[in-house]
XYZ file of C-alpha atoms in Angstrom:
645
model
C -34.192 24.117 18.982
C -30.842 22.734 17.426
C -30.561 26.282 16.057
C -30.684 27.824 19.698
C -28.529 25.349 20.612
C -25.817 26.143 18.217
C -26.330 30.446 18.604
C -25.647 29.727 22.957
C -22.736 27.454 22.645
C -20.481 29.401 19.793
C -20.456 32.284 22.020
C -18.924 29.918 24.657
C -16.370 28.625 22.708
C -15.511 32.451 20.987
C -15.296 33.778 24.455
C -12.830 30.940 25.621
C -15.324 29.250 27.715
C -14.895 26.584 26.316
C -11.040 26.111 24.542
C -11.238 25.282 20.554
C -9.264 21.816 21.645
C -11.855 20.889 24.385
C -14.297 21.451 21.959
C -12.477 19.775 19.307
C -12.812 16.584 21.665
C -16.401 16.630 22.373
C -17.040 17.051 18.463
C -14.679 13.853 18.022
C -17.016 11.901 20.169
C -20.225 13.228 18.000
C -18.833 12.583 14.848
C -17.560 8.615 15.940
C -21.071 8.493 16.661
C -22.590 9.404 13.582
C -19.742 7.816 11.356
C -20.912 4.677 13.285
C -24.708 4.799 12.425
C -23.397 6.079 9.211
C -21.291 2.688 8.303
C -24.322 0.586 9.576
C -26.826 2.763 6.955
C -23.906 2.681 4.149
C -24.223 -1.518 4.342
C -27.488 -1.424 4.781
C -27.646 0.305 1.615
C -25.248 -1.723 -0.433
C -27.285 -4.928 0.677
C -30.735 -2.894 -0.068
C -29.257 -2.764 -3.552
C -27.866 -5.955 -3.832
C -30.739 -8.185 -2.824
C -32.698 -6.333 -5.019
C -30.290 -7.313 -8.190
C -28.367 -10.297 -7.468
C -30.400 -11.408 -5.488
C -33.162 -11.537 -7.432
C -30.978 -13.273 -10.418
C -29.849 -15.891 -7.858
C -33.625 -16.973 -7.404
C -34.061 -17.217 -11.182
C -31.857 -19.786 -11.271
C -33.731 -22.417 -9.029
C -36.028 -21.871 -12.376
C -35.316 -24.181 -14.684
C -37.098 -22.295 -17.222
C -35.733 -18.755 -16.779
C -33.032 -20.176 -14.616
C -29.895 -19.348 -17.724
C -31.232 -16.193 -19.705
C -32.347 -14.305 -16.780
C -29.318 -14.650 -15.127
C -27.049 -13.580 -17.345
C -29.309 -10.543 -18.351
C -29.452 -9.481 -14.304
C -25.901 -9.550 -14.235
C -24.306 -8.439 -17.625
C -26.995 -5.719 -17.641
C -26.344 -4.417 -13.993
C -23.052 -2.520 -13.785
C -23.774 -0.941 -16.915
C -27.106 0.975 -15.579
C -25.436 1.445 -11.672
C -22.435 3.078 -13.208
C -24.333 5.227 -16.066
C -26.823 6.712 -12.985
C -23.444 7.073 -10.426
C -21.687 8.897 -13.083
C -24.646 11.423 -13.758
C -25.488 11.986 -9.874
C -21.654 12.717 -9.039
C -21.452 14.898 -12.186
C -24.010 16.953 -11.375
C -24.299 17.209 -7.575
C -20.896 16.670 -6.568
C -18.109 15.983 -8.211
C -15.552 14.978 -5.848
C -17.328 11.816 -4.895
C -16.174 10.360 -8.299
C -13.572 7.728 -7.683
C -11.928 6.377 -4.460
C -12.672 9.016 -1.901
C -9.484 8.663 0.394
C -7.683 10.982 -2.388
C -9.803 14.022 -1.957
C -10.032 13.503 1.853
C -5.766 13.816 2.060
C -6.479 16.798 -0.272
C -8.953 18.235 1.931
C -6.438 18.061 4.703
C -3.475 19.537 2.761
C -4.756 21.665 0.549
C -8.273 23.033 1.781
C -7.797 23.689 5.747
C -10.092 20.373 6.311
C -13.194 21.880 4.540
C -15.685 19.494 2.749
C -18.195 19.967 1.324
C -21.284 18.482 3.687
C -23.272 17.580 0.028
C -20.263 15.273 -0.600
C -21.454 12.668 2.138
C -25.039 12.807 1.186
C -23.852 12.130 -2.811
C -20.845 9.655 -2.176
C -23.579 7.678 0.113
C -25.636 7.480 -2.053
C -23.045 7.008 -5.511
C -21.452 4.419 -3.822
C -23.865 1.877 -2.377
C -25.624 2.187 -6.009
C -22.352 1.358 -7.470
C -21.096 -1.533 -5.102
C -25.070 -2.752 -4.922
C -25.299 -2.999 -8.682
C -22.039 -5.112 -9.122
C -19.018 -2.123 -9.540
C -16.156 -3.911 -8.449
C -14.948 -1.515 -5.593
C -14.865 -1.204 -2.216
C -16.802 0.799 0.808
C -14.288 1.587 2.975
C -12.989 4.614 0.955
C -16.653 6.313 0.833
C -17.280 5.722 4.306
C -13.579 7.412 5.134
C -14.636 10.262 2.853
C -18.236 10.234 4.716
C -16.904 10.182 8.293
C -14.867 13.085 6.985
C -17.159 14.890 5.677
C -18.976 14.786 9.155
C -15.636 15.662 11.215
C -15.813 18.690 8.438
C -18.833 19.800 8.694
C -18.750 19.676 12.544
C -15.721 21.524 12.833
C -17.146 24.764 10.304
C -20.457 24.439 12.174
C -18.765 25.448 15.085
C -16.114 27.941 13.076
C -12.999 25.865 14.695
C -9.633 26.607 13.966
C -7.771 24.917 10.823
C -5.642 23.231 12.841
C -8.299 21.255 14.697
C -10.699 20.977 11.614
C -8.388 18.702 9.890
C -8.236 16.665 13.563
C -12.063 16.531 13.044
C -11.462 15.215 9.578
C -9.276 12.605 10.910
C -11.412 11.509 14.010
C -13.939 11.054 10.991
C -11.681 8.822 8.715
C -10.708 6.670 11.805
C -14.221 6.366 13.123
C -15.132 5.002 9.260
C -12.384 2.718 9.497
C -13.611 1.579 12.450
C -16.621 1.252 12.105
C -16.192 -0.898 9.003
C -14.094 -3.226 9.787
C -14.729 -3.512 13.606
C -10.692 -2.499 14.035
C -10.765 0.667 16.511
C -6.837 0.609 16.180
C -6.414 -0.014 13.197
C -8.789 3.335 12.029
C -6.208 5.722 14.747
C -3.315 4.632 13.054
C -4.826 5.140 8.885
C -6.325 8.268 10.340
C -2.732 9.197 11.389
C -0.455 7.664 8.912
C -2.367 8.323 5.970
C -5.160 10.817 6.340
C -3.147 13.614 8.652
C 0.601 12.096 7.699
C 1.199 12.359 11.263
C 1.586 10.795 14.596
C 1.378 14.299 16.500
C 0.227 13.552 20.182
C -2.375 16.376 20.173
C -4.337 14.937 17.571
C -4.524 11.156 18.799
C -6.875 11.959 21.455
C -10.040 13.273 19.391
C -9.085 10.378 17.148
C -8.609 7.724 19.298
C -12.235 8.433 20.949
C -14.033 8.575 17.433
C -12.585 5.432 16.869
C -13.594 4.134 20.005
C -17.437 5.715 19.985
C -17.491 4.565 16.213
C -16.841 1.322 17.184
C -19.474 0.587 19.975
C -22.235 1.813 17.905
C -20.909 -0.711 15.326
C -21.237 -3.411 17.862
C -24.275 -2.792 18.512
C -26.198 -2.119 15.416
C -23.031 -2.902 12.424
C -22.754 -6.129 10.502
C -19.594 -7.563 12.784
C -20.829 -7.046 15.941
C -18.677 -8.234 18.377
C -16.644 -10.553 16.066
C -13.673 -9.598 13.693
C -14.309 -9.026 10.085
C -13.172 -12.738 9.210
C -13.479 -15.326 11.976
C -13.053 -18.875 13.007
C -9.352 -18.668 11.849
C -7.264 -20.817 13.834
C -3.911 -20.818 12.474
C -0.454 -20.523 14.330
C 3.288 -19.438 12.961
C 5.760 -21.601 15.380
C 8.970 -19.330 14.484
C 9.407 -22.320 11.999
C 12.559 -21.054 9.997
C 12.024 -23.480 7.192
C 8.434 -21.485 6.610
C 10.137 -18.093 6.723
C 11.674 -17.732 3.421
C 8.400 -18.541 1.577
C 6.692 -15.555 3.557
C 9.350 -13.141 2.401
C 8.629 -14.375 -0.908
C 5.219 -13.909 -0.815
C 6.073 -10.303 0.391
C 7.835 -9.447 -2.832
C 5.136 -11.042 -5.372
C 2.968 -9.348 -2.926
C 4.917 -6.009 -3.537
C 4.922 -6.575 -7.620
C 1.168 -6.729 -7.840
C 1.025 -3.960 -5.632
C 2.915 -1.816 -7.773
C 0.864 -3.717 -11.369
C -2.597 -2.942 -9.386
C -1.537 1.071 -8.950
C -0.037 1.144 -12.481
C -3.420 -1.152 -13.925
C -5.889 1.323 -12.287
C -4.902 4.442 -13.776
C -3.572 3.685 -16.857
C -7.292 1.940 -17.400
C -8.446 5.355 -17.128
C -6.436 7.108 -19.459
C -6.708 4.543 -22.341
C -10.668 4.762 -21.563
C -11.050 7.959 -21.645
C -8.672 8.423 -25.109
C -11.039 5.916 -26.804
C -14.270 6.567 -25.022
C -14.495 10.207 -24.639
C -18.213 10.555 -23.974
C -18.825 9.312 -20.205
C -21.968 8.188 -20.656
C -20.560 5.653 -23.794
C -17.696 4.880 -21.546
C -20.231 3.850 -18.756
C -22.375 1.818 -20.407
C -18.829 0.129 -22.604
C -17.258 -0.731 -19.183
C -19.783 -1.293 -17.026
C -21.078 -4.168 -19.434
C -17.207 -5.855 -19.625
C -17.960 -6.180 -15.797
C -21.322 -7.654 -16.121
C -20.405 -10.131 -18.613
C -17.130 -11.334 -17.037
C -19.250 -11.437 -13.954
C -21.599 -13.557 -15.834
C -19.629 -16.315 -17.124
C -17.064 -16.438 -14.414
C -17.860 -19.480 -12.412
C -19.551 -18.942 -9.680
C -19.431 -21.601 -7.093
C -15.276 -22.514 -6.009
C -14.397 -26.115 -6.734
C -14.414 -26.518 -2.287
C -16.486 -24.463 0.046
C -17.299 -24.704 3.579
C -21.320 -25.577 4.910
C -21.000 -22.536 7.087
C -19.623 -19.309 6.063
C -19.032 -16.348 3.493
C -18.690 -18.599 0.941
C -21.323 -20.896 1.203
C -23.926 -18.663 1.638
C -23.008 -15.600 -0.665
C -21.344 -17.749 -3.434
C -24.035 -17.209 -5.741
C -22.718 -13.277 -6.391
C -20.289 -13.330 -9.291
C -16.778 -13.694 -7.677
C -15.090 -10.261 -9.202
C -18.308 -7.816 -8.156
C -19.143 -6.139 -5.367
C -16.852 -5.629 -2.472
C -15.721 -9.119 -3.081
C -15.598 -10.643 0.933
C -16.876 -14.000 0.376
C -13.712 -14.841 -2.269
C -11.887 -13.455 0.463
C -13.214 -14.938 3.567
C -13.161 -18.356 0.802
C -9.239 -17.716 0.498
C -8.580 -17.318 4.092
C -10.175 -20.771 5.136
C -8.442 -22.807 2.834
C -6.330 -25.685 4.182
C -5.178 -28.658 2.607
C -6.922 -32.275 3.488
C -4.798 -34.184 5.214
C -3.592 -30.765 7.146
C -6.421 -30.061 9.048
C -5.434 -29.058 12.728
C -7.921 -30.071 15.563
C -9.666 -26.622 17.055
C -6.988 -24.737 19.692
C -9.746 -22.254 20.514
C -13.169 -22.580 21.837
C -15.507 -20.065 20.532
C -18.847 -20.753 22.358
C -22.302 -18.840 21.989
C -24.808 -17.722 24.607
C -27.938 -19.058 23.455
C -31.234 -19.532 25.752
C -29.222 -20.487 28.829
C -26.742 -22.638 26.977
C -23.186 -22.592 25.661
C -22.601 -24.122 21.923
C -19.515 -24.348 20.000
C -19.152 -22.431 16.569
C -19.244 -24.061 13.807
C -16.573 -25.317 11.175
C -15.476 -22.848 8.921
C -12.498 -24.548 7.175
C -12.657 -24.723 3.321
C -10.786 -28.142 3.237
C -9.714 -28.817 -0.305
C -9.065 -32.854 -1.099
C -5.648 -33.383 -2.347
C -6.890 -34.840 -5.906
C -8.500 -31.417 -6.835
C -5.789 -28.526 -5.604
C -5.305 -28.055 -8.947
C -9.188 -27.472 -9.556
C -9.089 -24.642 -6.716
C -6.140 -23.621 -8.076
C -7.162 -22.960 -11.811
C -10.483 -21.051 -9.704
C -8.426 -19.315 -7.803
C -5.903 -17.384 -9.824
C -7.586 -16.171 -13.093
C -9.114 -13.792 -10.030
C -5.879 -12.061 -9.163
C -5.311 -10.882 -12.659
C -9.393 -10.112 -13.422
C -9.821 -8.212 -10.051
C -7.553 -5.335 -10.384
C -8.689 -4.850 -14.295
C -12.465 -5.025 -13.180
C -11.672 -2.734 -10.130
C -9.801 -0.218 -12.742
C -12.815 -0.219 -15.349
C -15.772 0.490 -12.915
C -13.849 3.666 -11.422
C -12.613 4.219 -15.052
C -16.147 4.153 -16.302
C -17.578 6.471 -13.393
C -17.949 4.355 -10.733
C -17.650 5.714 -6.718
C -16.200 3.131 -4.307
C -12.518 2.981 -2.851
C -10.084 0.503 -3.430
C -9.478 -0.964 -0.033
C -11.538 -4.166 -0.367
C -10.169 -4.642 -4.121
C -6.439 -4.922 -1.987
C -8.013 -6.925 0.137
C -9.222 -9.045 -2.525
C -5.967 -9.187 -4.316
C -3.795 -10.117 -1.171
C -6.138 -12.978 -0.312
C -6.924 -14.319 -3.970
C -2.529 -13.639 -4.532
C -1.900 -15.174 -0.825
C -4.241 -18.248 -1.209
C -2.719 -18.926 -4.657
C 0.830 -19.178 -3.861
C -0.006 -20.965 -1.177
C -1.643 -23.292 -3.108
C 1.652 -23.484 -5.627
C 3.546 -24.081 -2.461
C 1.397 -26.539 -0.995
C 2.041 -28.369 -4.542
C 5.699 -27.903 -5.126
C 7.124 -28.320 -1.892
C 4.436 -29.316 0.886
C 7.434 -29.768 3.841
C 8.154 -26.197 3.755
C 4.568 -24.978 3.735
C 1.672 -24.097 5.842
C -2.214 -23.934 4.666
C -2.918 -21.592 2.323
C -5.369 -19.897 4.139
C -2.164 -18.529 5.998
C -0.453 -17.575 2.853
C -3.861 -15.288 2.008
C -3.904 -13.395 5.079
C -0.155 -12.544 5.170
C -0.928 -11.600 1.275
C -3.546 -9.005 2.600
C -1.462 -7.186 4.656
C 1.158 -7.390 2.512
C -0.732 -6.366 -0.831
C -2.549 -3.790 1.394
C 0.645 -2.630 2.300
C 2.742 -1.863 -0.863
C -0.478 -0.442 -2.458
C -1.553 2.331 0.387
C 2.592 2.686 1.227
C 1.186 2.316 4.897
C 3.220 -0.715 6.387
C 1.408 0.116 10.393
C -2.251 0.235 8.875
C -1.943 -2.650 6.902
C -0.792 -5.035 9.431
C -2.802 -3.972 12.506
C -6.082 -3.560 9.909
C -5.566 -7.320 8.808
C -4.952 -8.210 12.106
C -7.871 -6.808 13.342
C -9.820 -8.427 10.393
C -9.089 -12.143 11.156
C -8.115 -11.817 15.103
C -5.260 -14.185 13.942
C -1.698 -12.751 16.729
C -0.508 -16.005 16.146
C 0.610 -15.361 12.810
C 1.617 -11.549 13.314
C 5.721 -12.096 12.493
C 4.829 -13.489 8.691
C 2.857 -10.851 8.406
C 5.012 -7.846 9.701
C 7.661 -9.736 7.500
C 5.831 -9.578 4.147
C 3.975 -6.626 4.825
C 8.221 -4.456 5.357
C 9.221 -6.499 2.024
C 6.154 -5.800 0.148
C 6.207 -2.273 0.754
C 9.785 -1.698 -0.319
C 8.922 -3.230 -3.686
C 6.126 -1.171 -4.453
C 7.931 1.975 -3.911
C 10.963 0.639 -5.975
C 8.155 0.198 -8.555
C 5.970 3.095 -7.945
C 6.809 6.371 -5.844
C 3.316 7.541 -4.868
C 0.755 5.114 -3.115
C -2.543 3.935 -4.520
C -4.152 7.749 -3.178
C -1.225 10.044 -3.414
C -0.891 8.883 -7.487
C -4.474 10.329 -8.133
C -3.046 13.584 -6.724
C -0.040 13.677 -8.493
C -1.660 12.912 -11.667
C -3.348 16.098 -11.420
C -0.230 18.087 -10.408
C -0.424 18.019 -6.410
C 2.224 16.953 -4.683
C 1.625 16.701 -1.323
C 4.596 16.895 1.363
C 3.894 15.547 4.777
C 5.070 16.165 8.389
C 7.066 12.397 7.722
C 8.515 14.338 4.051
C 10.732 16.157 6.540
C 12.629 12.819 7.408
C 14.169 13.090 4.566
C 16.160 16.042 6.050
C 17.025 13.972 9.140
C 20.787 12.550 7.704
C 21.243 15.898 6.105
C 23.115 17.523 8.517
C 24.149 21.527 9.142
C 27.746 20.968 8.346
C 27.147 19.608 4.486
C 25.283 22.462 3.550
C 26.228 25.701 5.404
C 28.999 28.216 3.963
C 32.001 28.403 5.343
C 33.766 30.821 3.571
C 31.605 34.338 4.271
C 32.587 38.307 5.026
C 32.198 39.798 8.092
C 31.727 43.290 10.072
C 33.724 44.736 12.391
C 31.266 46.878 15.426
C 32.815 50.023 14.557
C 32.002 49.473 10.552
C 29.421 52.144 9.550
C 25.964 51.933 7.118
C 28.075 52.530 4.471
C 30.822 50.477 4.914
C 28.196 47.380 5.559
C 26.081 48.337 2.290
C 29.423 48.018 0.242
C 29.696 44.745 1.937
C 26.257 43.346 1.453
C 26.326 44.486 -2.425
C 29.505 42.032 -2.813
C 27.820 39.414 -0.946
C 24.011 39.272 -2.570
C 23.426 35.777 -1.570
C 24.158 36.256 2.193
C 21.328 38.392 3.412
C 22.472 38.323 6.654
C 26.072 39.517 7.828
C 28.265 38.348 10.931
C 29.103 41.234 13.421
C 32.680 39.687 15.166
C 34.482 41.775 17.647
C 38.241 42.092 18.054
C 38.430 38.617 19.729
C 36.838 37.105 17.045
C 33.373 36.442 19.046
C 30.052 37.035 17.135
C 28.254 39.827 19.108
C 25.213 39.679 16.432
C 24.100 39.355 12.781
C 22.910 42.730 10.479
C 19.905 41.378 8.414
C 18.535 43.187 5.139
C 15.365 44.859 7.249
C 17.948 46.247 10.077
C 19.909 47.900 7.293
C 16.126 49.350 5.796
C 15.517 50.943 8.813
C 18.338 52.846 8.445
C 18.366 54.185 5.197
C 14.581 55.069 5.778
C 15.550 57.290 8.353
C 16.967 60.812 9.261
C 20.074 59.395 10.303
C 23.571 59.894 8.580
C 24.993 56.772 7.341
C 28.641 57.070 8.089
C 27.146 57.936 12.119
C 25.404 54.399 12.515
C 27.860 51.745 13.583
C 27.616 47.937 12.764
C 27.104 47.409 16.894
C 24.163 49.616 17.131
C 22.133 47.782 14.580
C 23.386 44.625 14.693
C 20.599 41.604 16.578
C 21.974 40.734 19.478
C 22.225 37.169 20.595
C 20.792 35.351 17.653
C 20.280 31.926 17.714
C 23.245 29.503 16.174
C 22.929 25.930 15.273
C 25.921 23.312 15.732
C 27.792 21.779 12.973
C 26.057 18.145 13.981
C 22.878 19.201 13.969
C 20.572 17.623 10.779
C 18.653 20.519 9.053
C 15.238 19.344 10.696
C 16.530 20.775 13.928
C 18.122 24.071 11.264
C 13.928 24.640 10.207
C 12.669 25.019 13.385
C 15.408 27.514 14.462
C 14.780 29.582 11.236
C 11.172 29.584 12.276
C 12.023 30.338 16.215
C 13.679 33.961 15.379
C 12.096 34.327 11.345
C 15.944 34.977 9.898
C 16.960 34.152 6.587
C 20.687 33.265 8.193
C 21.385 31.344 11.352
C 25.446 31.416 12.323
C 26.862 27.818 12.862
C 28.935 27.746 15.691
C 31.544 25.410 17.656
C 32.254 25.433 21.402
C 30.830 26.193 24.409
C 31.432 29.845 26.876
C 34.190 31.779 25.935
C 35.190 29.358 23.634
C 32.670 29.569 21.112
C 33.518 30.644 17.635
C 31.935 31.254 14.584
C 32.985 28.563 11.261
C 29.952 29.473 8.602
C 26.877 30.608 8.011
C 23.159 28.535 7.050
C 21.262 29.654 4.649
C 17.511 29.554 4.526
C 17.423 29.105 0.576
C 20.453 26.999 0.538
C 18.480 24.331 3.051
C 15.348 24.718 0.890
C 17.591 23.719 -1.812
C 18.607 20.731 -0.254
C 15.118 19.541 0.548
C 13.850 20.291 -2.802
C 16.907 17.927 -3.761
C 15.808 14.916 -1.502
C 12.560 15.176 -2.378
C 13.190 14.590 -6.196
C 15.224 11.715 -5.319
C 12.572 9.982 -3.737
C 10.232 10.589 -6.791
């Protein structure tokens, strides 16, 4: 039946029934659909394999008498064997869902018209709730972007749609992931846009906006968040306090450093693995059991810790595996005793007829042991970028979203803590210090300022704090590129010689404009010049392949390009009977002095010439002052794009 269905409705769409952008936007809607049941199977998965590990190690240890041994074995032993089996089924079935997934989906886009292999989905599924389940320290979000993908993919060749609107599909896919995941609908349009397609082109927001959307409401209804954000029960406020400011903007630069240390950590873990371990196997079993056993004798419970939330009732999973929420959703409660703020928001719950008010989430931490959480706290922002960097180094498949995540928050709660400590008047809690951290660390490692502050906003539902993190989030990411050109994907490309230019690469042509780069000193034709008269011209002038035709009062009447002059010598005609005027192109397009050389590329593309004239003036005052050149502009952009790498 699905077959039949497919064999009546191509011939709609081939016969223009049905237009490949109207059918681009009914697939967007099928694939948020299925990215959305997809994200609720993915966790389910991840948890399938995590109760069945840690959990299982967590009981033992209500056992006195297996309560120390077993542990340790369940959880030094368990990224070893989950990394070993990922390793084998991506090298074998498909070999793209090593690593972080977001990479291969940009090179998908850029590269590969969109297409994706479907298998890739079924294997990076699978690869990476094994990996997360049995203790890798990565994240989900970058399989279920490559997933969702995958699906937009597969969708669009299914139906044999265009390029153009298979990468839209493969965007809608990404988004609806996002979305999906982290219950942030807006948030998954603008990664979809900003870092998936590099683009904010209005024809593509619409399939992507409504795969977020669909995504989204099957996520409330079956997904782990439901109707609530990622992190809840925040309740903290930014009063435009200027004495507060300064220590966000610092924040945003530490935040920027370990952005730039977590990008340089993560790869250079691989190459110094892979030069000492060459056999993958070795190297999976060597770095999966680092994890396990820093995992093992980390401690496990924090110094405070709420009665209702993340960390009270996941705290028994080793604090660097896995996706790592609970340390995060820890971090983002923290406030200071003493500090505590009575409730400005009600949240209430319909239960059996009756309204009840949420619990208290707040990790309050007594003044006499900040330095306790503290000493917890921060060992974790150096350990979770190194364990991160060995699981994918060692095989592993998950994406390094959450491990940002983790980083921000763990970074953000810890200076906050320092601040707290050196100079309490000019501080808020630290909770507020890890989510500004989050979108700040999330920000200098992905090089995508809008995603990281509307996904972290999103996350914790916290507006009232949006200006500290908008500020660290700029700051951050101008340190990280200072630091390190390519984002956290874009390095994994580049590493392996693809560098991928974007519709936003072309802003760096904006401030470059017509008049710095066009000749102005160039030869010209008279109309009653003949073939052979311009061929004696054009052999002086090799690097102007297109030659001004001016009459007496000095107007141009047209330009004589290298094909026009072909024609001619091809043919019967004498050369000294064919005048400049006869062959000349009439009324070619001319670009102004002011104009930047974006505007220049789409002219060369409007009339496909290698030379557009540059003129001044407007009627019969127009003149001619130089000539653009199509190689001398790629010149110039291969320029600015070397001095931003």
């Amino acid at each position: 039946m699905y077959a039949r269905f497919i064999d009546w409705f191509r011939p709609l769409a081939g016969r223009g029934v049905i237009s490949g952008d109207h059918l681009t936007i009914l697939l967007a809607g099928v694939v948020g659909l299925a990215a959305g049941v997809g994200a609720a199977f993915f966790g389910t998965l991840i948890e399938f394999f995590t109760d069945h590990t840690f959990g299982l190690a967590a009981e033992s240890r209500l056992d006195p008498a297996t309560s120390w041994w077993l542990w340790t074995l369940v959880i030094v032993l368990s990224p070893p064997i989950g990394m070993l089996v990922v390793a084998w089924v991506t090298r074998t079935f498909a070999p793209e869902a090593m690593g972080l997934g977001v990479p291969e989906v940009i090179a998908a886009v850029a590269r590969h018209d969109g297409v994706i292999r479907p298998r890739a989905a079924v294997v990076k599924i699978l690869a990476s709730g094994i990996s997360i389940g049995m203790g890798g320290s990565v994240g989900r979000e970058g399989p279920i972007v490559q997933i969702g993908s995958a699906v937009g993919s597969a969708a669009g060749q299914l139906m044999r749609l265009s390029a153009k609107n298979i990468k839209v599909l493969v965007a809608a896919g990404a988004a609806a992931g996002i979305s999906a995941t982290f219950n942030a609908p807006l948030a998954g349009v603008i990664f979809a846009s900003e870092i998936i397609l590099g683009s904010f082109a209005v024809e593509s927001l619409t399939p992507i906006v409504l795969a977020s959307v669909l995504a989204d409401v099957v996520q409330q209804h079956i997904g782990e968040h439901r109707f609530d954000p990622a992190f809840k029960d925040l309740e903290f406020q930014f009063a435009g306090a200027w004495v507060e400011l300064p220590s966000y903007l610092l924040l945003g630069l530490v935040a920027g450093v370990a952005a730039a240390g977590f990008i340089k950590v993560l790869y250079g873990l691989q190459d110094v693995t892979e030069r000492w371990i060459p056999d993958w196997r070795k190297r999976a079993l060597a770095l999966g059991a680092i994890v396990g056993l820093v995992g093992a004798f980390y401690p496990v419970p924090p110094p405070a810790a709420s009665e209702d939330s993340q960390t009270a009732s996941l705290m028994h999973l080793p604090p660097i595996m896995g996706v790592g929420y609970p340390v995060v959703d820890h971090a983002l409660h923290l406030t200071i005793e003493g500090h505590e703020k009575p409730s400005s928001k009600k949240e209430f719950e319909f239960f059996s007829g009756m309204f009840r008010m949420a619990p208290e989430r707040a990790v309050v931490v007594p003044q006499d042991r900040l330095w306790n959480e503290l000493l917890w706290l921060a060992p974790l922002v150096l350990l979770k970028p190194v364990m991160t960097g060995l699981t994918i180094a060692g095989g592993g498949s998950g994406g390094v979203f959450a491990p940002s995540l983790f980083l921000g928050a763990t970074l953000g709660g810890t200076f906050g803590l320092l601040v707290n400590l050196v100079m309490p008047a000019y501080s808020h809690a630290p909770g507020v210090y890890a989510i500004v951290g989050m979108a700040a660390v999330v920000a200098g490692a992905t090089h995508g300022v809008l995603s990281a502050i509307l996904i972290v906003y999103e996350m914790t539902d916290q507006y009232e704090i949006i200006l500290p993190i908008m500020a660290a989030a700029g700051v951050s990411s101008v340190v990280t590129k200072m630091l390190e050109t390519d984002s956290i994907y874009y390095k994994k490309l580049s590493r392996r010689g693809e560098f991928i230019s974007r519709g936003h690469d072309l802003h760096n042509l904006d401030h470059v404009m017509v008049r710095d780069v066009m000749v102005r000193h160039f030869p010209t034709l008279r109309p009653g010049d003949n073939a052979a008269q311009i061929i004696k011209i054009a052999r002086e002038n090799p690097a102007i392949e297109s030659l001004p035709v001016l009459g007496a009062d000095g107007k141009l009447i047209g330009i004589i390009r290298a094909e026009d002059l072909h024609r001619v010598l091809d043919s019967d005609l004498t050369p000294a009977l064919v005048n400049a005027e006869d062959i000349a192109l009439r009324a070619p397009l001319s670009v102004l002095p002011s104009a930047n050389l974006i505007e220049a590329m789409r002219d060369f593309g409007a009339r496909d010439v290698e030379t557009l004239p540059v003129e001044v003036g407007v009627g019969e005052s127009r003149r001619l002052v130089g000539l653009l050149l199509r190689a001398d502009v790629m010149r110039r952009y291969r320029q600015e794009m070397l001095k931003r790498h």
